[in-house]
Coordinates of C-alpha atoms and ligand atoms in Angstrom, one line a residue:
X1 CA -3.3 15.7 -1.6
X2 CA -4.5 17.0 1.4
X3 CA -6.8 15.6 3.6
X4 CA -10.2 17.3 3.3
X5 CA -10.6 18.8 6.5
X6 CA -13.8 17.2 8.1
X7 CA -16.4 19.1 9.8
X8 CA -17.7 17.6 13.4
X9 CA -21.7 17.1 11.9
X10 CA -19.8 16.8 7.9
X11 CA -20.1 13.4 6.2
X12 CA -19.8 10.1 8.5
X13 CA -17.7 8.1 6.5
X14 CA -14.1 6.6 8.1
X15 CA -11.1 5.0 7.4
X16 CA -10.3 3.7 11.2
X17 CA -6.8 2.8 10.7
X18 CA -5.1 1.2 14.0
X19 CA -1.9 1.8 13.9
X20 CA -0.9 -0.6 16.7
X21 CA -1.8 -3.6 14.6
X22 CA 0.7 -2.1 12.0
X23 CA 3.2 -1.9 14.5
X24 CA 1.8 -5.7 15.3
X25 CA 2.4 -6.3 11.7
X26 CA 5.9 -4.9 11.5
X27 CA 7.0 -7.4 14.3
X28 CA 5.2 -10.4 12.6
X29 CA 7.1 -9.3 9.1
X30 CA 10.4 -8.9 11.2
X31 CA 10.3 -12.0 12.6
X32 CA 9.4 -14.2 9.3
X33 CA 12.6 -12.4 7.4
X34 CA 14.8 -13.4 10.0
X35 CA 15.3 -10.3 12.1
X36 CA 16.6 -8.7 8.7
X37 CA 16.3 -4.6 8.6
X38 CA 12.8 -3.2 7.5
X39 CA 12.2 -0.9 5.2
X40 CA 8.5 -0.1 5.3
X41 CA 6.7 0.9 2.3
X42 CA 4.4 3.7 2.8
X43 CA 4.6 4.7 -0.9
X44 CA 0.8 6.1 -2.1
X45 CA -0.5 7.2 1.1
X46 CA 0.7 3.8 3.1
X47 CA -1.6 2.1 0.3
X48 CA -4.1 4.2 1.4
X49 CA -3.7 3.9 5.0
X50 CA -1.7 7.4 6.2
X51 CA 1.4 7.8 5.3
X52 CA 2.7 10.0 7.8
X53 CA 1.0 7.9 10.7
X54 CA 1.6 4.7 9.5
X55 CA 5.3 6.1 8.6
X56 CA 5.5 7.0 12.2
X57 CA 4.3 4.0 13.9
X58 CA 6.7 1.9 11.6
X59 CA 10.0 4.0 12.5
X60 CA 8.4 4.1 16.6
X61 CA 8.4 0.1 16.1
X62 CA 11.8 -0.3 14.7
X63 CA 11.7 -0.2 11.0
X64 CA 15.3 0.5 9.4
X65 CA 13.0 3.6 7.3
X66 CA 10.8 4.2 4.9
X67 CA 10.2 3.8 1.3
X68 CA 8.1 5.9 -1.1
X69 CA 7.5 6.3 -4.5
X70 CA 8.5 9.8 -5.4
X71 CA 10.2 13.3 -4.5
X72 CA 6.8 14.4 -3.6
X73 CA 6.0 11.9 -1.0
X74 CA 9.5 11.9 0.2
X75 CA 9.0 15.5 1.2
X76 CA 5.1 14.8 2.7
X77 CA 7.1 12.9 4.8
X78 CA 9.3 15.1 6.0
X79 CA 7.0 17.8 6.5
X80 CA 4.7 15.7 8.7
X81 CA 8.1 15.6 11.1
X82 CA 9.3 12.3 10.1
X83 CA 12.9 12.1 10.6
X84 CA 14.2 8.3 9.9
X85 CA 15.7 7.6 6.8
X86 CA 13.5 7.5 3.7
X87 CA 14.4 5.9 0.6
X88 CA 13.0 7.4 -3.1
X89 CA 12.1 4.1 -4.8
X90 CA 10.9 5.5 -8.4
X91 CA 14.5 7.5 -8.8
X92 CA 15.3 11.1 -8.9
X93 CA 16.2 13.5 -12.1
X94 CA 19.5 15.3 -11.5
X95 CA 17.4 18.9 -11.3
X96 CA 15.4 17.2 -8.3
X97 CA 19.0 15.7 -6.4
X98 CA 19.2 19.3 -4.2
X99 CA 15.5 19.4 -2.9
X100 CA 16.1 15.3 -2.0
X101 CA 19.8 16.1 -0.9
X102 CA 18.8 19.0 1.7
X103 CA 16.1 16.6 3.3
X104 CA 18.4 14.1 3.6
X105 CA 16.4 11.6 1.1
X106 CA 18.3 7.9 -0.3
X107 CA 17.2 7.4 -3.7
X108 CA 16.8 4.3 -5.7
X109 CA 19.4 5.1 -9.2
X110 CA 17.5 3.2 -11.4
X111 CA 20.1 2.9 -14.3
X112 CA 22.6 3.9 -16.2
X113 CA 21.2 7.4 -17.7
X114 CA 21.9 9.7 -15.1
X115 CA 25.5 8.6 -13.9
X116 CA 27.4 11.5 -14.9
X117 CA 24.9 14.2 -13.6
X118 CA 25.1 12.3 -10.4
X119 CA 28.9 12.0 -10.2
X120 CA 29.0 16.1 -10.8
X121 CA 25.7 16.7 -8.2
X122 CA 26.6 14.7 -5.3
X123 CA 29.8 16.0 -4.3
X124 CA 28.0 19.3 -3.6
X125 CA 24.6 17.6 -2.8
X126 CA 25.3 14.1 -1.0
X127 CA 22.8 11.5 -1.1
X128 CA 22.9 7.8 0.2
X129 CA 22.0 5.9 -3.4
X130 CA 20.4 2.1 -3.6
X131 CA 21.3 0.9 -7.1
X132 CA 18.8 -1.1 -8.3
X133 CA 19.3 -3.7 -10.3
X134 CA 16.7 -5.5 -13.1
X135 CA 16.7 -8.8 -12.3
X136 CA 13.5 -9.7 -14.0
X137 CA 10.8 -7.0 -13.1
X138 CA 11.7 -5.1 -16.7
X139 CA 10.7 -1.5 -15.7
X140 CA 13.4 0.1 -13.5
X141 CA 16.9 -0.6 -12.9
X142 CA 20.1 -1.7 -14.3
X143 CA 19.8 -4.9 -16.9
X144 CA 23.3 -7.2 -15.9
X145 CA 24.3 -6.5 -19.4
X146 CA 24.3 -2.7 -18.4
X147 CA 26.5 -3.7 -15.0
X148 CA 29.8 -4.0 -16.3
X149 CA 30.2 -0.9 -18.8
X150 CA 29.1 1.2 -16.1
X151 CA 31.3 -0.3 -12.8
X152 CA 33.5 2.5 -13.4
X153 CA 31.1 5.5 -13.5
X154 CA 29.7 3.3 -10.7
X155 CA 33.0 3.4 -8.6
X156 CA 33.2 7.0 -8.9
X157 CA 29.6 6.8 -6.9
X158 CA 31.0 4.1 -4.7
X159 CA 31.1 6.3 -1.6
X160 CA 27.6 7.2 -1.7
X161 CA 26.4 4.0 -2.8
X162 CA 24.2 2.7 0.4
X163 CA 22.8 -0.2 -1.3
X164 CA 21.3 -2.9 -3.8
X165 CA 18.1 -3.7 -4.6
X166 CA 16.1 -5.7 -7.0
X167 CA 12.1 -6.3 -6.8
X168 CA 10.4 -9.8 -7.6
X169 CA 7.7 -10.2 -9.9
X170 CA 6.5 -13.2 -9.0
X171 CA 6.8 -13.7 -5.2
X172 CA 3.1 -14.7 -4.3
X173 CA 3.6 -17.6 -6.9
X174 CA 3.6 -21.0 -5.8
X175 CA 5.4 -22.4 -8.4
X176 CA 8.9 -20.2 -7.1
X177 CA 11.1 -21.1 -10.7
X178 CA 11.2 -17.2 -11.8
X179 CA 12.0 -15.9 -8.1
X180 CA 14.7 -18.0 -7.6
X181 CA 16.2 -17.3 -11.1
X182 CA 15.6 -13.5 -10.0
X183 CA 17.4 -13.8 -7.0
X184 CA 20.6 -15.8 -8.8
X185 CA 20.9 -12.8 -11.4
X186 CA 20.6 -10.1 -8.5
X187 CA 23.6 -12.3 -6.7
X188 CA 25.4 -12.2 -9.5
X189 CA 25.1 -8.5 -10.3
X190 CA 26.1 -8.2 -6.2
X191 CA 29.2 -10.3 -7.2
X192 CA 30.4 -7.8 -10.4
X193 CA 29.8 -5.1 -8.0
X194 CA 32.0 -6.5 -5.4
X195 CA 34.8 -7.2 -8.3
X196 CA 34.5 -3.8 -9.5
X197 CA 35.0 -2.4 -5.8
X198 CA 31.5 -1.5 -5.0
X199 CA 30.4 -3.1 -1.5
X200 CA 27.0 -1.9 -1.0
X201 CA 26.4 -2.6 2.7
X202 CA 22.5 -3.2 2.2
X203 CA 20.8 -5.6 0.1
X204 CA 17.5 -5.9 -0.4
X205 CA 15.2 -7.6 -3.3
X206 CA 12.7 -8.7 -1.0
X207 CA 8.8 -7.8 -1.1
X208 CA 5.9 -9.0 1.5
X209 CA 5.5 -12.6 -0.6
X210 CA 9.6 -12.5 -0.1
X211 CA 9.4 -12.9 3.3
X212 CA 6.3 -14.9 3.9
X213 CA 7.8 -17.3 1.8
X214 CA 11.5 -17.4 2.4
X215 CA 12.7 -16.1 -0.8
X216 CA 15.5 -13.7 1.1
X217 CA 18.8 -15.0 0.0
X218 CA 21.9 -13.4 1.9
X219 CA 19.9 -10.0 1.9
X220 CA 20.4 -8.0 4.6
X221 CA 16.6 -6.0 4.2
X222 CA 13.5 -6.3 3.3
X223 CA 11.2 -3.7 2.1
X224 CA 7.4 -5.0 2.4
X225 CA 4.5 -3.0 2.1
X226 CA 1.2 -5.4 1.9
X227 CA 2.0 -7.5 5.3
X228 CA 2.3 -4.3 7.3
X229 CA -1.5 -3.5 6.8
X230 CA -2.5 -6.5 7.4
X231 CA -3.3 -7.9 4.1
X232 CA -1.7 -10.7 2.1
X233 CA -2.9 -12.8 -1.0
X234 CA -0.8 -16.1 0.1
X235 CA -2.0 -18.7 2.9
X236 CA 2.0 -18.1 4.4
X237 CA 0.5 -14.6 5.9
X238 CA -2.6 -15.5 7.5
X239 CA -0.6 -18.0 9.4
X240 CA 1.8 -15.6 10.4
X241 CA -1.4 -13.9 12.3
X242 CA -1.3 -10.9 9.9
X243 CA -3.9 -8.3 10.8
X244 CA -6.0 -5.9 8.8
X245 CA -5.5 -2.3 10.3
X246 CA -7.9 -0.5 8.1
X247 CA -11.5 -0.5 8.1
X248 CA -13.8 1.4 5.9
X249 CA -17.1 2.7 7.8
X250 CA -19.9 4.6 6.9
X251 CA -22.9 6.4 9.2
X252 CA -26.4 5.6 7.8
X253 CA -27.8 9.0 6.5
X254 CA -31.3 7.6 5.7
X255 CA -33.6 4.6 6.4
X256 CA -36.6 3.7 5.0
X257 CA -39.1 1.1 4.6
X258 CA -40.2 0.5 1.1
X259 CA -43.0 -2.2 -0.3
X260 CA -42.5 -4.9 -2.1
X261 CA -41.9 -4.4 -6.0
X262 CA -39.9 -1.0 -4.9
X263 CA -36.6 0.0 -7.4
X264 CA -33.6 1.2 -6.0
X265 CA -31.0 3.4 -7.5
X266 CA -29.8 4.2 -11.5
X267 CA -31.0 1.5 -14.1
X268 CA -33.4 -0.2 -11.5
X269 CA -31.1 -3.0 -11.1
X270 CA -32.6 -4.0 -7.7
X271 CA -36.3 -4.8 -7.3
X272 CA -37.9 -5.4 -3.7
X273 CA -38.8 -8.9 -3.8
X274 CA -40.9 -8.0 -0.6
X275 CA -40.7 -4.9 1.9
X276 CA -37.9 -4.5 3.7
X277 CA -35.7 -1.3 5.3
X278 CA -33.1 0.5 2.4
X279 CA -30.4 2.1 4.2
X280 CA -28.5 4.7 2.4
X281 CA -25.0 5.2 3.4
X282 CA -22.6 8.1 2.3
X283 CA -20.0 6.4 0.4
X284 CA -19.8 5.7 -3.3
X285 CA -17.2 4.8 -6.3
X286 CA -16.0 9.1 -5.9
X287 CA -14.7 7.6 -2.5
X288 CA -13.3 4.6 -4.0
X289 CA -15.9 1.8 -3.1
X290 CA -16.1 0.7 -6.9
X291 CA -19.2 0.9 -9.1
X292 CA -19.2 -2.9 -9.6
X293 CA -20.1 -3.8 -5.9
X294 CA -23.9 -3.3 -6.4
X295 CA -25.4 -6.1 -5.8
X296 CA -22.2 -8.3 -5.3
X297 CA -21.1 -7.0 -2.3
X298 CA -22.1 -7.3 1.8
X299 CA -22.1 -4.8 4.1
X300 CA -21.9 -5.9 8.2
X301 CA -23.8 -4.4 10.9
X302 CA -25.1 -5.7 14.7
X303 CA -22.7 -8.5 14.1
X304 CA -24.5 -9.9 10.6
X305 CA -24.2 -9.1 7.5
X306 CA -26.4 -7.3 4.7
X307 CA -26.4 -7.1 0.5
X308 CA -25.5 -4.0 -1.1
X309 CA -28.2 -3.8 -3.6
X310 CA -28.8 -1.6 -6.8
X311 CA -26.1 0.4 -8.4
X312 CA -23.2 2.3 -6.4
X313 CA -23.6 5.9 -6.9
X314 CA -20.8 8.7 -7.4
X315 CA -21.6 9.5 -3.2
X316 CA -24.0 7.0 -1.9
X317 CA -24.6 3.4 -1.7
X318 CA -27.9 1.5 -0.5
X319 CA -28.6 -1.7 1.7
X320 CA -31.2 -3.7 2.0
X321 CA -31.9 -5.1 5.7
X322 CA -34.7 -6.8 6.5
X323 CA -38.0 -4.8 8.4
X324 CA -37.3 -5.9 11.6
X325 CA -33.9 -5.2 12.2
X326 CA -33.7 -1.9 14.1
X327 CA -32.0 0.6 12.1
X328 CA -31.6 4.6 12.8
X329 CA -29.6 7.2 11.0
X330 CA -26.0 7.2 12.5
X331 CA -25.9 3.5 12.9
X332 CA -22.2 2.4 11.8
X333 CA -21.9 0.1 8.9
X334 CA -18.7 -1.7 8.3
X335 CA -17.9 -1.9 4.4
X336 CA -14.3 -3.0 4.8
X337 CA -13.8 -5.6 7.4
X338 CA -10.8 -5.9 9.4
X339 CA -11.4 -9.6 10.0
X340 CA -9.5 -11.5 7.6
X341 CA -12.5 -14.1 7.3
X342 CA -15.5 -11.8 7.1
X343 CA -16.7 -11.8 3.5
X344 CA -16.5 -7.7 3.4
X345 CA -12.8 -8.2 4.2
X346 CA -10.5 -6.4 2.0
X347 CA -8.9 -9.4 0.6
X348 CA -12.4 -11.0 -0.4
X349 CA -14.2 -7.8 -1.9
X350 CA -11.2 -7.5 -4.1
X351 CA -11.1 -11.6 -5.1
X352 CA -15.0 -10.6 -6.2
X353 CA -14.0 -7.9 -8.5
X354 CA -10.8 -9.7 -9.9
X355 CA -8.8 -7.6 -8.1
X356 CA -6.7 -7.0 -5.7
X357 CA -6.9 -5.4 -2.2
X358 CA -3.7 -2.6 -2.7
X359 CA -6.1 -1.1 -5.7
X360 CA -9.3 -1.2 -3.2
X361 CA -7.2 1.1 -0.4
X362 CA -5.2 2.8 -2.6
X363 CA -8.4 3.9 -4.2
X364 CA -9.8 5.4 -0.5
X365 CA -10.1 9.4 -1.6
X366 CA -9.3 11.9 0.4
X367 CA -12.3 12.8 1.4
X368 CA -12.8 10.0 3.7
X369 CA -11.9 10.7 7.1
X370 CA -9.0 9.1 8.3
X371 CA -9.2 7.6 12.4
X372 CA -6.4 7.1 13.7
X373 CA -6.1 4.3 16.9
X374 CA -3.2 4.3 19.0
Ligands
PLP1 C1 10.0 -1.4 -5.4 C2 9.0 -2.0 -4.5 N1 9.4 -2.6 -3.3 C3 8.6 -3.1 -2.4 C4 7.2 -3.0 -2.6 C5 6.3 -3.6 -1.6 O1 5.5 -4.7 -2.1 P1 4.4 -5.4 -1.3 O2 3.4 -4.4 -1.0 O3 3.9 -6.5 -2.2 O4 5.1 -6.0 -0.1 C6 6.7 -2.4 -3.8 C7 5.3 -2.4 -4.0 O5 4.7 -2.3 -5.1 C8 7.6 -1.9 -4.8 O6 7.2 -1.3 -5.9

């Protein structure tokens, strides 16, 4: 979707997005997987982020390309003027191998279904293919059981076949038992490829956790998406100095001064317990700050920080500071910090929902204006 185009006096609520921390982030990431290749993942909107100039930044700071989801972003993409190679990770139907095949597209073939339509399309319509391979996610790719009945429909692919890829499912784990049987099966598959004649010359199973925690194998890529924003859910990344790159801010549009025993917002969930200032701000669960961070969640503002209190609304949310604290309309508030620590950060107002932080950006609308620092 597009963005909605904002209007200079419009709505005052931001996504500030620096991209030079994600480039920041990409060297970090790089560095931790052994000066392996990159493949950034900028699938759903960079998480949220931008995809086109997060996609940009990552390829200007030396990522191998880019992955996304679907046909769809593959092609936003492209039409934003990126150039690097991009990589389809959620496959391709035969009908859609021309559109991805004139922009030059790689595609993830994520099993065994589609091997003859490929084999008649791609002479005509080349495409560099990743096979991927199930090792234990159990949603796309090949099962090993699949591998050897197919090597020979496989070796007819053999010259388009770029690479192999697998995905763990337990990578931020500590206990590491399931990864590392994950990465034996996706060594095995690589070694029934490599009898059957297939030498994909990238390999890649490896996720943000993957790298942050060594799980890499012989691979020659990673393809992490978390760690580039900044966020991570294991102690391994804020070691490595990751950096959050996106922070959610919104203008106050009102502020008022209400007695003691005053009710804010639907259901009257928050009562004055004396009188203080309510600031309304123009963000609310429509923009993706959820419902359920009424009176759970902080806001910061002149270096402190402030309770959200009565119910999020569809477009507004309201704060309650205390009388003295000066307070105007336009006055930035910071909902999402970008400091790891603060307890608005991303990371923490997702751990207080039971959630976590790729749903809270991924959720951003598109009616919040994207910044852009550079
Ligand atoms: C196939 C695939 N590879 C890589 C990633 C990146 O994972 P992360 O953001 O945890 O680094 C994802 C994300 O969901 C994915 O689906």
């Amino acid at each position: 979707m597009e963005p909605l185009r904002r209007h200079p006096e419009g709505r005052a609520l931001r996504a500030e997005v620096d991209l030079r921390k994600v480039a920041r982030n990409l060297g970090r990431i790089r560095a931790a997987a052994g000066g392996r290749g990159v493949w950034g993942v900028v699938k759903a909107d960079a998480y949220g982020h931008g995809a086109v100039p997060v996609g940009k930044a990552l390829m200007e700071g030396g990522a191998t390309g880019l992955a996304v989801s679907s046909l769809e972003e593959g092609l936003e993409l492209r039409r934003g003027g990126v150039r690097g190679p991009v990589l389809v990770l959620g496959g391709l139907r035969p009908e859609a191998v021309p559109a991805a095949s004139d922009e030059g597209l790689a595609v993830a073939l994520v099993g065994p279904e589609h091997l003859e339509a490929y084999a008649r399309l791609l002479p005509a319509h080349p495409l560099k293919l990743h096979l991927k391979l199930d090792t234990g996610m159990g949603r796309f790719g090949f099962l090993p059981s699949e591998l050897g009945p197919c090597l020979p429909a496989l070796k007819v692919l053999a010259p388009w076949i770029e690479g192999a890829m697998g995905h763990f499912a337990t990578a931020d784990d500590p206990d590491q038992g399931f990864a590392q049987r994950q990465r034996r099966v996706f060594e095995a598959c690589l070694a029934q490829l490599r009898d059957g004649g297939i030498h994909p010359s990238q390999r890649h199973h490896g996720n943000s956790d993957a790298c942050l925690r060594n799980l890499l194998g012989d691979d020659t890529h990673v393809r992490p998406g978390l760690a580039l924003y900044g966020l991570t859910l294991v102690p391994e990344g804020r070691a490595l100095g990751l950096e959050p790159a996106l922070e959610l801010v919104a203008e106050v549009a009102r502020v008022k001064t209400v007695p003691a025993g005053t009710t804010v917002g639907y259901g009257r969930t928050f009562v004055a317990p004396h009188p203080l200032q309510i600031a309304t701000l123009a963000c609310g669960y429509a923009d993706g700050y959820r419902r359920d961070l009424g009176n759970r969640a902080v806001v910061g503002f002149r270096g402190r920080t402030y309770p959200v209190v009565g119910r999020v609304s569809m477009d507004y949310l309201t704060v309650a500071l205390p009388v003295e604290v000066p307070a105007a309309p336009g006055d930035p508030m910071v909902l999402y910090s970008g400091d790891p620590a603060a307890p608005h950060s991303l990371e923490r107002v997702a751990a207080s929902l039971g959630t976590i932080p790729y749903e809270l950006t991924c959720a951003l609308h598109r009616r919040i204006t994207r910044r852009f620092f550079t």
